[in-house]
Short mmCIF file of C-alpha atoms and ligand atoms in Angstrom, two decimals:
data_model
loop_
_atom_site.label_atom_id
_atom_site.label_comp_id
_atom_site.label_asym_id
_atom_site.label_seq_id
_atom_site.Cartn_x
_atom_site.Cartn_y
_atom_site.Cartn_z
CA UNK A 28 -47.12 11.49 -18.13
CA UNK A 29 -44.14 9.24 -18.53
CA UNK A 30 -40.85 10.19 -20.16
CA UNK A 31 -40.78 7.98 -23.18
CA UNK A 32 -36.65 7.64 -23.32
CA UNK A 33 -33.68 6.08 -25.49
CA UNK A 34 -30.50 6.16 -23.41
CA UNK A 35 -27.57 5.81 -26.05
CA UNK A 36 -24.92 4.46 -23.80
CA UNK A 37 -21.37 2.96 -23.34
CA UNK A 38 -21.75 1.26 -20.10
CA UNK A 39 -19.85 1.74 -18.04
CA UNK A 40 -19.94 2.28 -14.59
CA UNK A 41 -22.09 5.38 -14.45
CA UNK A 42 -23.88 4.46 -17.20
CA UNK A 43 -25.24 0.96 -15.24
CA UNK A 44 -26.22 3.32 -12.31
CA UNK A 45 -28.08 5.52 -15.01
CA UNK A 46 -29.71 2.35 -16.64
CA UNK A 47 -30.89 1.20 -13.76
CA UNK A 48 -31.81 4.61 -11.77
CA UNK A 49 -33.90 4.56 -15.01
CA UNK A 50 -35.57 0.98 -14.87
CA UNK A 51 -36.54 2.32 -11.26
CA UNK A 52 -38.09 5.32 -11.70
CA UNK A 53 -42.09 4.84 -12.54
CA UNK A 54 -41.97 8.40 -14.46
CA UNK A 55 -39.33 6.51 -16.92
CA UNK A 56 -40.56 4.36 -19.82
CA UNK A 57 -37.18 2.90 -21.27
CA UNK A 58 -38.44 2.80 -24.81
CA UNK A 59 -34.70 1.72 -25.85
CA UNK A 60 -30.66 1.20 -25.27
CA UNK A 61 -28.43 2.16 -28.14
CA UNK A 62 -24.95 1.99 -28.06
CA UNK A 63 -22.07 3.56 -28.21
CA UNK A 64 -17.67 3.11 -28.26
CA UNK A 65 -16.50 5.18 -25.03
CA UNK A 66 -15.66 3.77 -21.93
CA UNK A 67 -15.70 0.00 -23.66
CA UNK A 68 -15.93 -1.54 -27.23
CA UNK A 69 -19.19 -1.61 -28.56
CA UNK A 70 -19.70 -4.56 -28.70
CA UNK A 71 -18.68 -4.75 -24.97
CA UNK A 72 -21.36 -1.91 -24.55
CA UNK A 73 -24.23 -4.17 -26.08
CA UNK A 74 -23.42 -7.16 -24.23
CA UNK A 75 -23.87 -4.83 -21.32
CA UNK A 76 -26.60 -2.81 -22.14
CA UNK A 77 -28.49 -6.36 -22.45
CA UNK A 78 -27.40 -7.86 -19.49
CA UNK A 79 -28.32 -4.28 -17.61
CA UNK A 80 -31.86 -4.41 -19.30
CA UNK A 81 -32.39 -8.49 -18.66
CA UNK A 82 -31.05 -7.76 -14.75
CA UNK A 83 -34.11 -5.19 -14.46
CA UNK A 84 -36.52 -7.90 -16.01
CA UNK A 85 -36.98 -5.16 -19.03
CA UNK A 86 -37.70 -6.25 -22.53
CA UNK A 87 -36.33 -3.12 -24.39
CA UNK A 88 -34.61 -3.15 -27.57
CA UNK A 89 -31.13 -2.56 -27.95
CA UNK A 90 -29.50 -1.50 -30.84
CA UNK A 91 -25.86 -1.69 -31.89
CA UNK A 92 -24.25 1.94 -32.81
CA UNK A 93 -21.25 3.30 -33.26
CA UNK A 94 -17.42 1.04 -33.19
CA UNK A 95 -15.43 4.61 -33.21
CA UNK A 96 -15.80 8.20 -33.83
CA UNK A 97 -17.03 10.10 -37.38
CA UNK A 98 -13.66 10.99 -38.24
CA UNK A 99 -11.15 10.47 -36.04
CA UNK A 100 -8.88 7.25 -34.85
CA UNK A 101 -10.91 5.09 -31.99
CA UNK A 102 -8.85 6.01 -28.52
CA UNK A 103 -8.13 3.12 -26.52
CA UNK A 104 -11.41 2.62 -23.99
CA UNK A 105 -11.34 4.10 -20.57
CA UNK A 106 -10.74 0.75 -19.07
CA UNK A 107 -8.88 1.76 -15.96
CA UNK A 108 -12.08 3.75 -14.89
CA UNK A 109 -14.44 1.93 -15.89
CA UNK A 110 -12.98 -2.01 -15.91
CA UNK A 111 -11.52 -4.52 -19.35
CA UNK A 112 -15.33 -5.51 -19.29
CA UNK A 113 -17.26 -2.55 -18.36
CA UNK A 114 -18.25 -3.34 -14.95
CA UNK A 115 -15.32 -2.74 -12.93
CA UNK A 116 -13.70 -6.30 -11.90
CA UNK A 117 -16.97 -7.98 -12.78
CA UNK A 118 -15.75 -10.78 -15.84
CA UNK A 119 -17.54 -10.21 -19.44
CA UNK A 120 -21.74 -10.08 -18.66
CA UNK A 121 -23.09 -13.20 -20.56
CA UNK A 122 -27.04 -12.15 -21.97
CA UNK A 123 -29.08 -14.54 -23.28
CA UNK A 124 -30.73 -11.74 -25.97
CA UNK A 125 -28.97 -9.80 -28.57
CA UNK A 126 -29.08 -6.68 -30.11
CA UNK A 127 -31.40 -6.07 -32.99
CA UNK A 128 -30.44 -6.06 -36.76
CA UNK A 129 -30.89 -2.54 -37.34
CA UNK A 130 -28.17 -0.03 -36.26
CA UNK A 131 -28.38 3.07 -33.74
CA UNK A 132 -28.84 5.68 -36.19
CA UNK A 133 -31.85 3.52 -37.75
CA UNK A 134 -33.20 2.30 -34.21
CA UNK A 135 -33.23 6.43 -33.25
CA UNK A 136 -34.66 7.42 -36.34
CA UNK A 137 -38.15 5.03 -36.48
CA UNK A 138 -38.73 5.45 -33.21
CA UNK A 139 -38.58 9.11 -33.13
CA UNK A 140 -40.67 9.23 -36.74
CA UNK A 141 -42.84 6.56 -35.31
CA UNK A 142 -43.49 8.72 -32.08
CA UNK A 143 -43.28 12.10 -33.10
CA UNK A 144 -42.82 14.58 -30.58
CA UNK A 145 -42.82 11.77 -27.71
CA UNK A 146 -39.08 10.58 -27.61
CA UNK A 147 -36.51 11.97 -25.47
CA UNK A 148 -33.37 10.85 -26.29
CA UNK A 149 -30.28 10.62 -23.34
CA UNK A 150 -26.98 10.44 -24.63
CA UNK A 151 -24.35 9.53 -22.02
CA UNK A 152 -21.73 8.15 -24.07
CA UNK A 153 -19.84 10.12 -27.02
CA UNK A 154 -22.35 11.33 -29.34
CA UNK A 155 -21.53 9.98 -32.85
CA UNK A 156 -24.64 7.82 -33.19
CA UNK A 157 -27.19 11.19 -32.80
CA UNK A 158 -24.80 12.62 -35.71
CA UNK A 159 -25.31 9.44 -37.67
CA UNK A 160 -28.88 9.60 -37.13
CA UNK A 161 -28.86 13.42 -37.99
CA UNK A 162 -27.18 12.51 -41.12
CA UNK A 163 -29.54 9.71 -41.68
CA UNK A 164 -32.79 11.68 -41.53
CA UNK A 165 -32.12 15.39 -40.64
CA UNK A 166 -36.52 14.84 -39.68
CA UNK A 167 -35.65 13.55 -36.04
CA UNK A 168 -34.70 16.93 -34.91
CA UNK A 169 -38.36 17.79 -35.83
CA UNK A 170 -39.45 14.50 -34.14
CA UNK A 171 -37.52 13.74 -31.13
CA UNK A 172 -39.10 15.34 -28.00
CA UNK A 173 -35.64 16.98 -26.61
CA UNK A 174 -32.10 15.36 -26.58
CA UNK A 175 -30.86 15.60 -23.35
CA UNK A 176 -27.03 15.22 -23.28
CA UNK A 177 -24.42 14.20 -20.64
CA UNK A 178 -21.42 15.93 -21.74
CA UNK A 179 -19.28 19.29 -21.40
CA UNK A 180 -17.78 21.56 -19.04
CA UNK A 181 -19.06 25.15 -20.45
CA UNK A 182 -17.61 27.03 -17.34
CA UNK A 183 -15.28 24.68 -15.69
CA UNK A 184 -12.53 22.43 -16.51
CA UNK A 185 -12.57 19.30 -18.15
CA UNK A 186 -12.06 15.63 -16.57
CA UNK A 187 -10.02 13.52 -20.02
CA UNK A 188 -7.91 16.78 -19.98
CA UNK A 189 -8.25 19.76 -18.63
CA UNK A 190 -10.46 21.41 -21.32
CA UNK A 191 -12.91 18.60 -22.19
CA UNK A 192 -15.07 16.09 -20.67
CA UNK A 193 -14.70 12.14 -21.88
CA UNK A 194 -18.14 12.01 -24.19
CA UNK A 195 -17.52 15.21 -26.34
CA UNK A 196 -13.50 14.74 -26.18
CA UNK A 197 -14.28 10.77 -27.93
CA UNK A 198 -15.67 12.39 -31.20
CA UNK A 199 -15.51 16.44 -30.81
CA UNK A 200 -16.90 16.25 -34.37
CA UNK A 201 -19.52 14.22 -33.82
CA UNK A 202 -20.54 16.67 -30.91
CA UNK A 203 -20.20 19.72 -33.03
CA UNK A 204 -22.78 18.61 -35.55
CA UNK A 205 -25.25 17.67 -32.88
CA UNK A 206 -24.72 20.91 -30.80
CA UNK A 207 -25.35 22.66 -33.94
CA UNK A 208 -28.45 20.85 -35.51
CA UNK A 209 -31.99 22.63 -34.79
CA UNK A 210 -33.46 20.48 -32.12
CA UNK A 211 -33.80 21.05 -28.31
CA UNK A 212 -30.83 20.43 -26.30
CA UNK A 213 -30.00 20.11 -22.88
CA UNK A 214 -26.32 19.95 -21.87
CA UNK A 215 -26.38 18.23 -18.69
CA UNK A 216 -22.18 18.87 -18.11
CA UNK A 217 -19.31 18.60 -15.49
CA UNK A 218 -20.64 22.04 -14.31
CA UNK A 219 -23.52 19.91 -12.79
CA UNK A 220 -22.33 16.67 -12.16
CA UNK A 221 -19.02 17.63 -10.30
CA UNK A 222 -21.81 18.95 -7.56
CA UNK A 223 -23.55 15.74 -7.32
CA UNK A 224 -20.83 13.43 -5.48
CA UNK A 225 -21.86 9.89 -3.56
CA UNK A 226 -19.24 8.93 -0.99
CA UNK A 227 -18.86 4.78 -0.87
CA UNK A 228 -21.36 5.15 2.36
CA UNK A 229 -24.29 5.83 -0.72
CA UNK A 230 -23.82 2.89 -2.20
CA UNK A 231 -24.01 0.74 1.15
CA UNK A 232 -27.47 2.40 1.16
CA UNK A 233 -28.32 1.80 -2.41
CA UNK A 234 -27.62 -2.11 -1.58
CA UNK A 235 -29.60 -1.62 1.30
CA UNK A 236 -32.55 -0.64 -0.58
CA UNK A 237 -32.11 -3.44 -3.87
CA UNK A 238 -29.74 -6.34 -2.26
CA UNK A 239 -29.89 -7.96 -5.58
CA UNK A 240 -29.69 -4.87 -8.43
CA UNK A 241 -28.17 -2.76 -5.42
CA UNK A 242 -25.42 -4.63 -4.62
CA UNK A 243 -24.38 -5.05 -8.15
CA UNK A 244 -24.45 -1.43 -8.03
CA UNK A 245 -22.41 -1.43 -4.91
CA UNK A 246 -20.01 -3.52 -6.05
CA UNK A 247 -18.86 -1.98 -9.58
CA UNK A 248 -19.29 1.51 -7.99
CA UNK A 249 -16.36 0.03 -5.73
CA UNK A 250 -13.99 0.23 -8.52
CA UNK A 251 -15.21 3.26 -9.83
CA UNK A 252 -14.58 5.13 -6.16
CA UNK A 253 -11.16 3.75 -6.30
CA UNK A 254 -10.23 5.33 -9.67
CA UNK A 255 -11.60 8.62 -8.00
CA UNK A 256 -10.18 8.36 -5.34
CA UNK A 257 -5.87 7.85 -7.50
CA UNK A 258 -6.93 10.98 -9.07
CA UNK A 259 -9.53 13.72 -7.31
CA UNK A 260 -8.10 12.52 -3.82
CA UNK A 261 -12.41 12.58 -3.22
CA UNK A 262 -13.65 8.97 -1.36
CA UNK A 263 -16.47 8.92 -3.67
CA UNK A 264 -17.49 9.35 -7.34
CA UNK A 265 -19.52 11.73 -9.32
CA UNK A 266 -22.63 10.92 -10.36
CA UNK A 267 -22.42 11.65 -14.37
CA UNK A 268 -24.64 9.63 -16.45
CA UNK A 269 -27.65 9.34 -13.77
CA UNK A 270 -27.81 13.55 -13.24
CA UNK A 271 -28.55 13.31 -17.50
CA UNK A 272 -31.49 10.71 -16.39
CA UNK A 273 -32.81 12.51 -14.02
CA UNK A 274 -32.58 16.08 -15.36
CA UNK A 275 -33.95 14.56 -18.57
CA UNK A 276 -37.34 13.07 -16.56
CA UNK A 277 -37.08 16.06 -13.47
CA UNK A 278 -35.88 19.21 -14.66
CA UNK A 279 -36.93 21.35 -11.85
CA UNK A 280 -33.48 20.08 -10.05
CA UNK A 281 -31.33 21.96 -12.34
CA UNK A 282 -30.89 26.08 -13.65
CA UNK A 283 -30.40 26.35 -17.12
CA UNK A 284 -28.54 29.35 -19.51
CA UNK A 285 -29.76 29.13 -23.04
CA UNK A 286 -26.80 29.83 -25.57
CA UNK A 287 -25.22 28.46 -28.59
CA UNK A 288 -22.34 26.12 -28.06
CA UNK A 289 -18.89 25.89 -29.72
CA UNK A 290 -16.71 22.83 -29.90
CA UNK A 291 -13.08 22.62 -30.03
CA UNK A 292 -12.47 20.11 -32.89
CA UNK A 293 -8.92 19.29 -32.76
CA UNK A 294 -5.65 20.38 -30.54
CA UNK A 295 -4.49 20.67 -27.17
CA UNK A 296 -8.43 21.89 -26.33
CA UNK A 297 -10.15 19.17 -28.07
CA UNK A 298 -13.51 18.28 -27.15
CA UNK A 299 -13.45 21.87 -25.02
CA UNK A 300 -17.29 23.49 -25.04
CA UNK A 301 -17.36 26.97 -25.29
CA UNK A 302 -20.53 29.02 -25.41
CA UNK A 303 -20.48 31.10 -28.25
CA UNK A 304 -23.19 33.62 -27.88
CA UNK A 305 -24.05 35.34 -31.36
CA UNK A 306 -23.13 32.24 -32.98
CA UNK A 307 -25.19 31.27 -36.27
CA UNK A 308 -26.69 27.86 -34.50
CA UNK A 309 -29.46 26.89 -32.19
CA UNK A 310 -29.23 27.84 -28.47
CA UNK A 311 -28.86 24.89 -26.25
CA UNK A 312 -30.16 24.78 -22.58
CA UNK A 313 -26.66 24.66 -20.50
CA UNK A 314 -26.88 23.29 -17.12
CA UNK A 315 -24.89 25.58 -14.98
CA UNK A 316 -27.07 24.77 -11.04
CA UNK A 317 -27.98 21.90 -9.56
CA UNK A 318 -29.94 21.57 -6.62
CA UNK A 319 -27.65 18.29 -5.95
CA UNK A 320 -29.04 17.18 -2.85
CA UNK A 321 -32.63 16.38 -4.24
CA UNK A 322 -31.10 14.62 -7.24
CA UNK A 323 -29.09 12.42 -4.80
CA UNK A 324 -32.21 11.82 -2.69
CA UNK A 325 -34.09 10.99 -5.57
CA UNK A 326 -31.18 9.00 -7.32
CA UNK A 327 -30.41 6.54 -4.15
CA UNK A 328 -34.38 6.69 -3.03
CA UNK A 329 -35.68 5.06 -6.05
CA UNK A 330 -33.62 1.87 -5.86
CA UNK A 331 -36.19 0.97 -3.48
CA UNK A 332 -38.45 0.27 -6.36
CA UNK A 333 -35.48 -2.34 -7.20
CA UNK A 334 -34.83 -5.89 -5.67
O1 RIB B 5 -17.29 12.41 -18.41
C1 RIB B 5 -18.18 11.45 -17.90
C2 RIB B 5 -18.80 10.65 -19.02
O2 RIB B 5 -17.80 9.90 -19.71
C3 RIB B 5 -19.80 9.60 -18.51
O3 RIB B 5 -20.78 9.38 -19.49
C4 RIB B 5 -18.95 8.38 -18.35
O4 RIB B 5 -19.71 7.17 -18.47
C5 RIB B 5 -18.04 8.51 -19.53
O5 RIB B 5 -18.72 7.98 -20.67
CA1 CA B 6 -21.29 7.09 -20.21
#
């Protein structure tokens, strides 16, 4: 049985390897890309999200979401992680499709009342367009399948600052409402992904196994590696957005601790997730283990499926 996804996505580095981990994987059905403001513009994001779907020969929607948080000012993107375009050094993508005329929030809504209980959604970006849709039609936490969620550091430190990681830092509120709606959530956070690390010799092997979508891979993950490398002194990069992928189609990889989650909305510990156990909201699955070598197995195995 496939897992029917939408990745909502700012892409971004780690967000391409996630997109097309995803395109690989034959237990993946990409149902759609939404986008989000985070590591680029959004409109940068949907130029790349079609460009990332047209590269894997995939004729997925994509719909535009969110230009900057609920509530708060829109913080300048992560450009010197990620690239001015997205893709590390790589100029602006040029797509020949474009995005559809519906928004995020509307895109995740139909497809999760049109497919109810069959829609996973993956959120690797910040999460202000599963708010919107919340908002929208409160129904799709009855209809999605599970929301699976790149984001948080529940018991370690942050990566933006030292108490929050980038997607739930970009729009803490946003993050609040959806860690606090009544739908299944797994939390798929640093305390995972800081154990799944791919030195620069992965991605020669990745290129090895798709020379076309591979080396693309190679090359932007070349710019990624270097921004690791000015600040974690680590010859490598973690690999965020695809663990979220994966743990969303493969669960048996990671160890879960179900508990409700708090959200630091504002201050010095904004964007900080803090579980909050006897809190009045739904308990979310928290990823706390990893067995990371099988995920990177997996992750740089199934490029081979890739040209
Ligand atoms: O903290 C890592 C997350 O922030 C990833 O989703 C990365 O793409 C950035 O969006
Ligand atoms: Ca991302």
């Amino acid at each position: 049985m496939k897992t029917r996804m939408i990745i909502d996505t700012d892409p971004g580095i780690d967000d391409a390897m996630a997109i097309h981990y995803a395109a690989a994987d034959p237990d993946i059905e990409i149902v759609g890309l939404t986008t989000v403001f985070g590591n680029v513009y959004v409109e940068q994001a949907t130029r790349n999200a079609l460009h990332l779907l047209e590269m894997a020969g995939l004729e997925a929607p994509v719909a535009e979401g969110a230009a900057q948080p609920l509530s708060m000012p829109l913080a300048p993107p992560s450009h010197q992680v990620h690239g001015d375009e997205g893709f590390g050094d790589l100029p602006a993508a040029t797509p020949r499709g474009r995005a559809l005329d519906i928004s995020a929030a509307e895109f995740l809504v139909q497809s999760c009342a049109q497919n109810p209980g069959e829609v996973v959604i993956c959120a690797i970006g910040p999460l202000t367009n599963l708010a919107l849709a919340l908002r929208l039609d409160p129904a799709i936490a009855r209809n999605v399948k599970k929301v699976v969620i790149m984001g948080g550091a529940v018991e370690t430190a942050g990566n933006i600052t030292p108490y929050a990681e980038a997607n739930i830092y970009h729009d803490p509120h946003a993050a609040a409402e959806v860690l606090a709606a009544d739908w299944p959530v797994v939390l798929v956070g640093l305390d995972v992904t800081h154990e799944i690390l791919c030195p620069a010799s992965d991605f020669d092997e990745i290129r090895g196994n798709a020379p076309r979508i591979g080396g693309f891979i190679k090359d932007i993950s070349e710019f990624y590696i270097h921004f690791y490398e000015s600040v974690e002194k680590f010859g490598g990069c973690s690999l965020h957005d695809p663990a979220a992928v994966i743990a969303a189609a493969h669960p048996q990889y990671f160890t879960t601790k179900s508990v409700p989650v708090c959200v630091v909305a504002s201050g010095k510990a904004q964007g900080q997730t803090v579980a909050c156990p006897g809190a009045d909201s739904p308990a979310v699955s928290v990823c706390l283990g990893v067995d990371a070598g099988a995920v990177k197995a997996r992750f740089i195995d199934q490029y081979k499926n890739l040209d």
